[in-house]
Coordinates of C-alpha atoms and ligand atoms in Angstrom, one line a residue:
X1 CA 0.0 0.0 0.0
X2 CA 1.4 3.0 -0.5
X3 CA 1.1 6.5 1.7
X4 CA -1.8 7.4 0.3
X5 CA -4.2 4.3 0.0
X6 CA -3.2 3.9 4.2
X7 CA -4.3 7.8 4.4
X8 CA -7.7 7.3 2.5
X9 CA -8.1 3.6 4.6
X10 CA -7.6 5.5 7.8
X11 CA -9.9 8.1 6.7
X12 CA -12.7 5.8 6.3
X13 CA -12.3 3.7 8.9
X14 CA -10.6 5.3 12.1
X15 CA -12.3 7.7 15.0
X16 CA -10.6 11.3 13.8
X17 CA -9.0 11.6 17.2
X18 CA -5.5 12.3 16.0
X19 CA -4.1 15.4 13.9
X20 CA -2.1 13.0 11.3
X21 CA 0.7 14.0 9.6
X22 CA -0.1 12.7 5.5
X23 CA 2.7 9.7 5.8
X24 CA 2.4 6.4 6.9
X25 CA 5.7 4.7 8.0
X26 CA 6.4 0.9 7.1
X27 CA 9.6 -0.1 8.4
X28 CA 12.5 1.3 10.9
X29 CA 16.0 0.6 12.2
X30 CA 17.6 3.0 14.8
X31 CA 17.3 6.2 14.3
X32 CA 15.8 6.2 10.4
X33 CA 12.2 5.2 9.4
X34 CA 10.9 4.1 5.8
X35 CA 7.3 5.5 4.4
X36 CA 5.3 3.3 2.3
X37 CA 6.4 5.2 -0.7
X38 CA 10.0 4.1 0.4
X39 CA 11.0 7.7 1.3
X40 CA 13.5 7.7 4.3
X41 CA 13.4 9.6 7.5
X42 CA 15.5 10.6 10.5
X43 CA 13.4 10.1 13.4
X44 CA 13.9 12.8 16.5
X45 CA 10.4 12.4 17.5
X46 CA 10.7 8.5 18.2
X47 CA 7.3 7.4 18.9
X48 CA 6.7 10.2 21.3
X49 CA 9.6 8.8 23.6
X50 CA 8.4 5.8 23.4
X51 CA 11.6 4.2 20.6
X52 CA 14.3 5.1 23.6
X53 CA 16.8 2.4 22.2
X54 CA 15.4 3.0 18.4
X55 CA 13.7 1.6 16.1
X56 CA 13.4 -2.4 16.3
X57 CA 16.8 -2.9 18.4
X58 CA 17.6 -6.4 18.1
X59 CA 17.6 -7.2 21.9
X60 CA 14.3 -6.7 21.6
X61 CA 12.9 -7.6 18.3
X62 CA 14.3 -11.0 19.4
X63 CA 12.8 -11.2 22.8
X64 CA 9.4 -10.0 21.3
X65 CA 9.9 -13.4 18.3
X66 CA 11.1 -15.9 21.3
X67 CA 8.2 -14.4 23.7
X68 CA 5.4 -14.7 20.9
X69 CA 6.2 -18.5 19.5
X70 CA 6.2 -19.8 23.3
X71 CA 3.4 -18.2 25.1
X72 CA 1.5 -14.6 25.0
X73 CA -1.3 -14.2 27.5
X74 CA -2.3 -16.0 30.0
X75 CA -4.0 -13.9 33.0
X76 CA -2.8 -12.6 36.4
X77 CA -5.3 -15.3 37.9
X78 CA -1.3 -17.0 37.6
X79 CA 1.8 -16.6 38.1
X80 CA 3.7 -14.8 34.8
X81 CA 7.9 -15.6 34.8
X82 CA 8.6 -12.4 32.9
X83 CA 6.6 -10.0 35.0
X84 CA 8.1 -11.2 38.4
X85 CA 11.6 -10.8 36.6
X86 CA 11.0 -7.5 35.4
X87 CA 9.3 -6.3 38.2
X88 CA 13.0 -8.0 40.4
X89 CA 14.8 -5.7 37.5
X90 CA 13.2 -2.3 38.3
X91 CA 13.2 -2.5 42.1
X92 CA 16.8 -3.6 41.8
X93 CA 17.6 -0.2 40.1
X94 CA 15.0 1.9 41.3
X95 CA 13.6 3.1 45.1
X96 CA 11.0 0.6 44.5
X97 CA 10.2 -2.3 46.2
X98 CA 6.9 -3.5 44.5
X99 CA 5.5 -3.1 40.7
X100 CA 2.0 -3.2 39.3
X101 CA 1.8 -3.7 35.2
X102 CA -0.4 -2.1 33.2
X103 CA -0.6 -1.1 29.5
X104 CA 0.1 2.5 28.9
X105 CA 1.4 5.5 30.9
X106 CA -2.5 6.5 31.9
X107 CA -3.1 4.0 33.7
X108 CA 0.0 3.8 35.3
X109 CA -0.9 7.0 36.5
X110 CA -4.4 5.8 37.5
X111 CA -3.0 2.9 39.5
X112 CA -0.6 5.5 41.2
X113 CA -3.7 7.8 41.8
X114 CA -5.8 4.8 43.3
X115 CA -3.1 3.8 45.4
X116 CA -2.8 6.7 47.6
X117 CA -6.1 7.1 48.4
X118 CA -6.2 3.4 49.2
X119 CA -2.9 3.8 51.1
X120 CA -5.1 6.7 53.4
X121 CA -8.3 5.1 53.3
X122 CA -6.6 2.1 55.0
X123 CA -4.8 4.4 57.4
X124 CA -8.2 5.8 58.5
X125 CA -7.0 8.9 56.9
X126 CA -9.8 11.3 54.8
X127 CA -6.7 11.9 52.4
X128 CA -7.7 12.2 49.0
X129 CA -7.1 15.3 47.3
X130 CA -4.1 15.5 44.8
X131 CA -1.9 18.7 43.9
X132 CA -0.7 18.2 40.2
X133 CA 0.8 21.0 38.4
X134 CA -0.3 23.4 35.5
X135 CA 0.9 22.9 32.1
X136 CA 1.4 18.8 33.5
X137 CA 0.4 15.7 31.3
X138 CA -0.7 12.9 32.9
X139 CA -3.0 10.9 30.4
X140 CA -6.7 10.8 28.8
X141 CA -8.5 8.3 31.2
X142 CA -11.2 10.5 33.4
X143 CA -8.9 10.6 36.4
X144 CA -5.7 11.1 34.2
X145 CA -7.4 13.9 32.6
X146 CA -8.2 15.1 35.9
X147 CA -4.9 15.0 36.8
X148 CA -3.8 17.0 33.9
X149 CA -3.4 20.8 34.6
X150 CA -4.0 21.5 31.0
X151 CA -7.6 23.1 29.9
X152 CA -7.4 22.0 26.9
X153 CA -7.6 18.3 27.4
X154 CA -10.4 18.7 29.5
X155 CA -13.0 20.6 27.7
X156 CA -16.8 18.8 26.6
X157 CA -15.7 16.3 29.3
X158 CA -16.8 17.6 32.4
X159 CA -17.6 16.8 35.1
X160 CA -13.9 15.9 35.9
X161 CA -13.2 13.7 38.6
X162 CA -12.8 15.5 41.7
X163 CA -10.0 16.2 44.2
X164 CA -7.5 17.3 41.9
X165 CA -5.6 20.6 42.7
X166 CA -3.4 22.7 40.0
X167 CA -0.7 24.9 41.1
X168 CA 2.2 26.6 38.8
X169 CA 5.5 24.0 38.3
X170 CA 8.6 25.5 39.9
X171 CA 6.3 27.0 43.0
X172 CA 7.0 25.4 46.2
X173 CA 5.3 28.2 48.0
X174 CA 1.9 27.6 46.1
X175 CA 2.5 23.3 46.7
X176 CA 2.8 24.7 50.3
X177 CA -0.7 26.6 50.3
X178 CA -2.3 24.3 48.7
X179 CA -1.5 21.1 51.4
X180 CA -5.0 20.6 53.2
X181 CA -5.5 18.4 56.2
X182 CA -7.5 16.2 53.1
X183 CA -4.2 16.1 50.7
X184 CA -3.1 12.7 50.0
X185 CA -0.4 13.5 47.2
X186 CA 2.0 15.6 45.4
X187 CA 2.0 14.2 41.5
X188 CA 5.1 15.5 39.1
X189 CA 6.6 15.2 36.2
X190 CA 10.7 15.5 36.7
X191 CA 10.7 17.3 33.3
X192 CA 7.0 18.3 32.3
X193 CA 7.2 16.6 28.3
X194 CA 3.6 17.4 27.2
X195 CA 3.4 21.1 28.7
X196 CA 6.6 22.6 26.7
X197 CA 9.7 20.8 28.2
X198 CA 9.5 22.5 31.3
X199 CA 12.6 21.4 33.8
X200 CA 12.4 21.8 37.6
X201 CA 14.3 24.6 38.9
X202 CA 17.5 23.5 41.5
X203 CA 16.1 22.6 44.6
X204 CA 12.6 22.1 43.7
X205 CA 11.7 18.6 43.8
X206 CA 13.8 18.0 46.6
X207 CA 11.9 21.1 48.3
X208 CA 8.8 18.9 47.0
X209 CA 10.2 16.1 49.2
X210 CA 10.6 18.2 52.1
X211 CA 7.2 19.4 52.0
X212 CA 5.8 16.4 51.3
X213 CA 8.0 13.9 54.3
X214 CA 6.7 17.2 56.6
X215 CA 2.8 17.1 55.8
X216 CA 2.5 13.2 55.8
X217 CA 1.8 12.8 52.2
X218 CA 3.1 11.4 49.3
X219 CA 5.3 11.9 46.2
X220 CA 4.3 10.6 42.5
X221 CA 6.7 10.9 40.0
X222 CA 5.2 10.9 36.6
X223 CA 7.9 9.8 34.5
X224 CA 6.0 8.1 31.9
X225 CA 8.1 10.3 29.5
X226 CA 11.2 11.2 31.0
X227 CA 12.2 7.6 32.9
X228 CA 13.8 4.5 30.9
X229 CA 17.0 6.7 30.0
X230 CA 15.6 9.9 28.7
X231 CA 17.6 11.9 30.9
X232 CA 20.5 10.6 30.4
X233 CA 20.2 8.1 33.7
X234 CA 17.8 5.1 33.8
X235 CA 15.0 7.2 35.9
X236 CA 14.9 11.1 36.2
X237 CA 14.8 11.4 39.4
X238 CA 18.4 10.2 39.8
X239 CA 19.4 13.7 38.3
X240 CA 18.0 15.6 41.2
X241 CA 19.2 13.7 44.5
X242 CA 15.7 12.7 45.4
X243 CA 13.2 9.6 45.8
X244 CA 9.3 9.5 45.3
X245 CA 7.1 7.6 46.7
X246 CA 5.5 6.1 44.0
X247 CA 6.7 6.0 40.5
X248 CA 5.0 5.7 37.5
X249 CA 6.9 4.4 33.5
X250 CA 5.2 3.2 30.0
X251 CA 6.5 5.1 27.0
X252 CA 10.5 3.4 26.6
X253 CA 9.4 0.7 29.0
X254 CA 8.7 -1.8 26.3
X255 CA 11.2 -0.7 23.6
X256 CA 8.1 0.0 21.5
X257 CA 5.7 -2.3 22.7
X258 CA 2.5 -1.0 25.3
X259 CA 3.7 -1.6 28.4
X260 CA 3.0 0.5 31.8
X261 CA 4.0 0.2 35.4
X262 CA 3.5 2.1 39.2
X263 CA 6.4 1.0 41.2
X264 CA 6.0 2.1 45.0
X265 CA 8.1 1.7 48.1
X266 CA 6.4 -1.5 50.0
X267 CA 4.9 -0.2 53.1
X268 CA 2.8 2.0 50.4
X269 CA 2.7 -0.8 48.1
X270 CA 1.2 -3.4 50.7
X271 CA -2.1 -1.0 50.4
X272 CA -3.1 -3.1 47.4
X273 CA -4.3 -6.1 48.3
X274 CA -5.8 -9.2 45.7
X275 CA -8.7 -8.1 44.2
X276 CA -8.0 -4.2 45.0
X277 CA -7.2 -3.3 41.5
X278 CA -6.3 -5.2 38.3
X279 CA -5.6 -5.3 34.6
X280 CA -6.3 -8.4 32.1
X281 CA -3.5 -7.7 29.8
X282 CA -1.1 -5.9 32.3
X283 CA 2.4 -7.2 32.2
X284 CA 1.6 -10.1 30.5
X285 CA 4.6 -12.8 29.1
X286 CA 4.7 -10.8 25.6
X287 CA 5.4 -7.2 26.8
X288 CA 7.3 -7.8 30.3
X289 CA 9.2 -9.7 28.1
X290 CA 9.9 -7.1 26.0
X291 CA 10.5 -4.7 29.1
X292 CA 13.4 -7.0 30.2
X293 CA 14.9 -6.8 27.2
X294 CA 14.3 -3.3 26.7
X295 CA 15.2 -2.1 30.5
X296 CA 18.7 -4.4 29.9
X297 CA 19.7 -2.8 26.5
X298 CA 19.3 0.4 28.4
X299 CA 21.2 0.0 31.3
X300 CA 24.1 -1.9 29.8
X301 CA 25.6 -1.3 26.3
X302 CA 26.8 2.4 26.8
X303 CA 23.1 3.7 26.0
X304 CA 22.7 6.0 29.0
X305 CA 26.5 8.1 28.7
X306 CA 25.5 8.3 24.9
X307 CA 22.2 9.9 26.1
X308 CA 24.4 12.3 28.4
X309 CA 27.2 13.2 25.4
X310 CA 24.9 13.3 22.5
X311 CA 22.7 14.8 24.7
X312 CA 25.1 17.6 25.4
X313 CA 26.3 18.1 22.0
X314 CA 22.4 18.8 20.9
X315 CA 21.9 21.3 23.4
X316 CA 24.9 23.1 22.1
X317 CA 24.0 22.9 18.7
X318 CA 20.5 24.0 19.2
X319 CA 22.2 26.9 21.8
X320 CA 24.4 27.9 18.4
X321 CA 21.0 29.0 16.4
X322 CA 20.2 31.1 18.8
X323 CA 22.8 34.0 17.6
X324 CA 21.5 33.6 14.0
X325 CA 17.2 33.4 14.6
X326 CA 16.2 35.9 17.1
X327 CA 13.1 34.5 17.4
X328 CA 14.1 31.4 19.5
X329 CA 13.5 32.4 22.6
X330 CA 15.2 29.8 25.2
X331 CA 16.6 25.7 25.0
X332 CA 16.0 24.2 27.7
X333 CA 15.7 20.1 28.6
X334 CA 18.0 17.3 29.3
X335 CA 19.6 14.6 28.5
X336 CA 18.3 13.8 25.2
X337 CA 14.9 16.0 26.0
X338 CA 15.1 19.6 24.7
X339 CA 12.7 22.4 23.6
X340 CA 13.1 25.0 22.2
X341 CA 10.6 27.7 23.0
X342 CA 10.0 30.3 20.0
X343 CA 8.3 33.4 19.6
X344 CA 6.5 32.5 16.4
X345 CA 4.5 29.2 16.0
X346 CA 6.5 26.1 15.2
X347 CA 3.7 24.0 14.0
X348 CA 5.3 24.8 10.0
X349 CA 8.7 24.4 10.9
X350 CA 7.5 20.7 11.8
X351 CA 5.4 20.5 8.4
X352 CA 8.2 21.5 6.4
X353 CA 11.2 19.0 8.3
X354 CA 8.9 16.6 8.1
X355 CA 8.6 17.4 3.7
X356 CA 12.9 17.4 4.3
X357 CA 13.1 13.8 5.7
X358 CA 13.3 15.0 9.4
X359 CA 11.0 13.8 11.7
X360 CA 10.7 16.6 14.7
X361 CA 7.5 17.6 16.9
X362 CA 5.6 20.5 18.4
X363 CA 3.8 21.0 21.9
X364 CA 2.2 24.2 23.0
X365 CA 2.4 25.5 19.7
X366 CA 5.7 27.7 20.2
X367 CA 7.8 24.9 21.6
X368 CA 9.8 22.7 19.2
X369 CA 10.6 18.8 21.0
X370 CA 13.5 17.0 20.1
X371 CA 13.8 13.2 21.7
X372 CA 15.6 11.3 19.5
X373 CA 16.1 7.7 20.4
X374 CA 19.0 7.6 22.8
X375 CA 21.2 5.6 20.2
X376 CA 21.8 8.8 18.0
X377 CA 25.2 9.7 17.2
X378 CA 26.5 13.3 17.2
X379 CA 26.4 12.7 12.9
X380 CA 22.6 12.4 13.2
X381 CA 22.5 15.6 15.3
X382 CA 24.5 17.4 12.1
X383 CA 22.4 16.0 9.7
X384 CA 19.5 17.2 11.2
X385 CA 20.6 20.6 12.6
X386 CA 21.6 21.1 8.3
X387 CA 17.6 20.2 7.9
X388 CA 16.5 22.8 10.2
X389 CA 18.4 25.6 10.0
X390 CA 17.3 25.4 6.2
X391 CA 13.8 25.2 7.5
X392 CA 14.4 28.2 9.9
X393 CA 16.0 30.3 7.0
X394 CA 12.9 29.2 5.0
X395 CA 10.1 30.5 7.5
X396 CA 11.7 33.2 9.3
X397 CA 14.7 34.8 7.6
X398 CA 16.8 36.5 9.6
X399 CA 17.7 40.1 9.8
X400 CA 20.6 39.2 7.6
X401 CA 18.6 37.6 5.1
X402 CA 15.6 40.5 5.2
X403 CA 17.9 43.1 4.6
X404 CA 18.9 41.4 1.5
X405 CA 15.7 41.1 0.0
X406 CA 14.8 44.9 0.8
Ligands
PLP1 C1 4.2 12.5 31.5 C2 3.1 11.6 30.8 N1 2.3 10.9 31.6 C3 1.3 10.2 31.1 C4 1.2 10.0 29.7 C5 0.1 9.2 29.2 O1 0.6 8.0 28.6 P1 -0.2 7.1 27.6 O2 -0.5 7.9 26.4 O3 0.7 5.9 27.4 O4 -1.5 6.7 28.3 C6 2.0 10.7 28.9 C7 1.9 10.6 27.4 O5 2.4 11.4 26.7 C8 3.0 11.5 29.5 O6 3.9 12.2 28.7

């Protein structure tokens, strides 16, 4: 089929939930992608952070084969080999003590929400309320959306699910106000992803912590996006000298295949007891196996100091435009995470990489993402900063270029 008929098929057939781009991708290795009309691609969007060690790594294609001819599904009323050992392989490098498995990062989330108030409702404690943050991203379920301090996401769905509080990221003080003899939670993102690439300033999350070990509630780190590596180590939180309570992964988790977990320290853990919550397919034998395979590639192999020097190298690249388009305004991210906030919309600077061979993506309208798979090599960052500082020159000359023309 080529890009077209898959276009026309989707039309016809598939809820219009998602702003498309027209191309329909067939095949990837790494870093590169293949459309169905056999253009190539180079991929700094990577599934939405999902294709951490790139496209099809072999670790894990060949897990996912050797998973798939032995045995899929079979239910949580049993025990699952793969799930116990990838849940042994994140508590061993993690906080955590104990992981539930789900399939995607919302209801990761949701399990994380559920378990606090479980945690307080056990405890005799009328904890419920949650303080998430504005401009955070948490997922589309009802409570996920709740969750989400982001209007936009909400709107024609209403009523939301109660308890939820927003308070600006990077405001301690307002966190501080808003703790109520009824909060049960403080919910995070290390790095907001969704909401611009927003990163915590020094001493935040571990003020957070404070705050939180003071009032007698707890911590959720949302790092559906920025765990498994993105930042360079395997989980963000590592950056900033400071331990949730609760954890929450999907995106790079499976190397590309759904796959979502809450990890929590045990004496918060031990709230969920059988029958207290549950999900058919979570962490069944296909995708934990996948997730071991995944989680190893990424801690061993040199993946995460490639994150951190690659990493590096694109922030300084990026930094370099800034002398030569006025209208970028600030880079800021980690690891291999970055935005860079404009003045102008970058909505057509994605449309026109993305004619170019360069896949790249836009959130909040002015802020351009970059989160390549962590396998990139400092040549894919120069191929790609060549693609858009064309596409820059293209949409915004610069002062140079304008006074030529005049
Ligand atoms: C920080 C964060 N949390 C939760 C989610 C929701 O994950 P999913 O789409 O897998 O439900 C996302 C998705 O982008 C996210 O970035």
């Amino acid at each position: 089929m080529t890009n077209k008929e898959i276009i026309e098929l989707t039309r016809n057939f598939v809820a219009d939930t998602y702003r498309r781009f027209p191309v329909a991708f067939v095949r990837g290795k790494g870093a590169r992608l293949q459309d169905a009309d056999g253009k190539g691609y180079l991929d700094f969007v990577a599934g939405l952070a999902v294709c951490n060690l790139g496209h099809c790594h072999p670790k894990v294609t060949e897990a996912i084969k050797k998973q798939a001819g032995t045995l899929i599904h079979t239910s949580n009323l049993y025990h699952i080999g793969p799930q116990a050992r990838l849940a042994k392989l994140l508590c061993e490098n993690s906080f955590a003590d104990k992981v539930f498995f789900s399939n995607s990062g919302a209801e990761a989330n949701e399990a994380a929400i559920k378990l606090v108030r479980k945690f307080f409702s056990l405890k005799g404690e009328s904890r419920y309320k949650i303080i998430t943050m504005e401009k955070s991203f948490h997922g589309r379920t009802m409570a996920t959306m709740s969750a989400t301090g982001q209007r936009k996401f909400q709107e024609g769905f209403e009523p939301l699910l109660e308890k939820f509080v927003y308070v600006p990221f990077n405001d301690i003080g307002a966190v501080k106000k808003a703790v109520k003899k009824d909060t049960a939670a403080v919910m995070v993102e290390p790095i907001q992803g969704e909401g611009g690439v927003n990163v915590p300033s020094p001493g935040y999350l571990k003020g957070l912590k404070a705050l939180c070990a003071e009032s007698g509630i707890l911590l959720i780190f949302d790092e559906v996006q920025v765990g498994m590596g993105r930042t360079g180590t395997l989980f963000a939180y590592e950056n900033y000298g400071v331990k949730p309570d609760v954890m929450t992964l999907a995106k790079g988790l499976g190397g590309g295949f759904p796959i979502g977990a809450m990890l929590a320290k045990d004496e918060i853990a031990r709230a969920f007891r059988p029958g207290s919550h549950a999900s058919t397919f979570g962490g069944n034998h296909l995708a934990t196996s996948a997730g071991i395979a995944a989680v190893n590639a990424t801690i061993r192999g040199g993946v995460l100091d490639n994150c951190k020097k690659v990493g590096g190298y694109l922030f300084e690249r990026l930094s370099g435009l800034k002398k030569d388009f006025p209208f970028i305004k600030e880079i800021r991210g980690m690891g291999l995470i970055w935005g860079m906030e404009l003045k102008i919309p970058g909505s057509p600077i994605v449309d026109k990489c993305l004619k170019k061979g360069l896949l790249i993506n836009c959130t909040g309208e002015t802020v351009l993402r970059f989160i390549p798979p962590l396998i990139i090599k400092e040549k894919d960052v120069d191929e790609m900063m060549r693609i858009l500082k064309g596409v820059l020159k293209e949409v915004h000359p610069g002062p140079t270029a304008s006074r030529t023309r005049t």
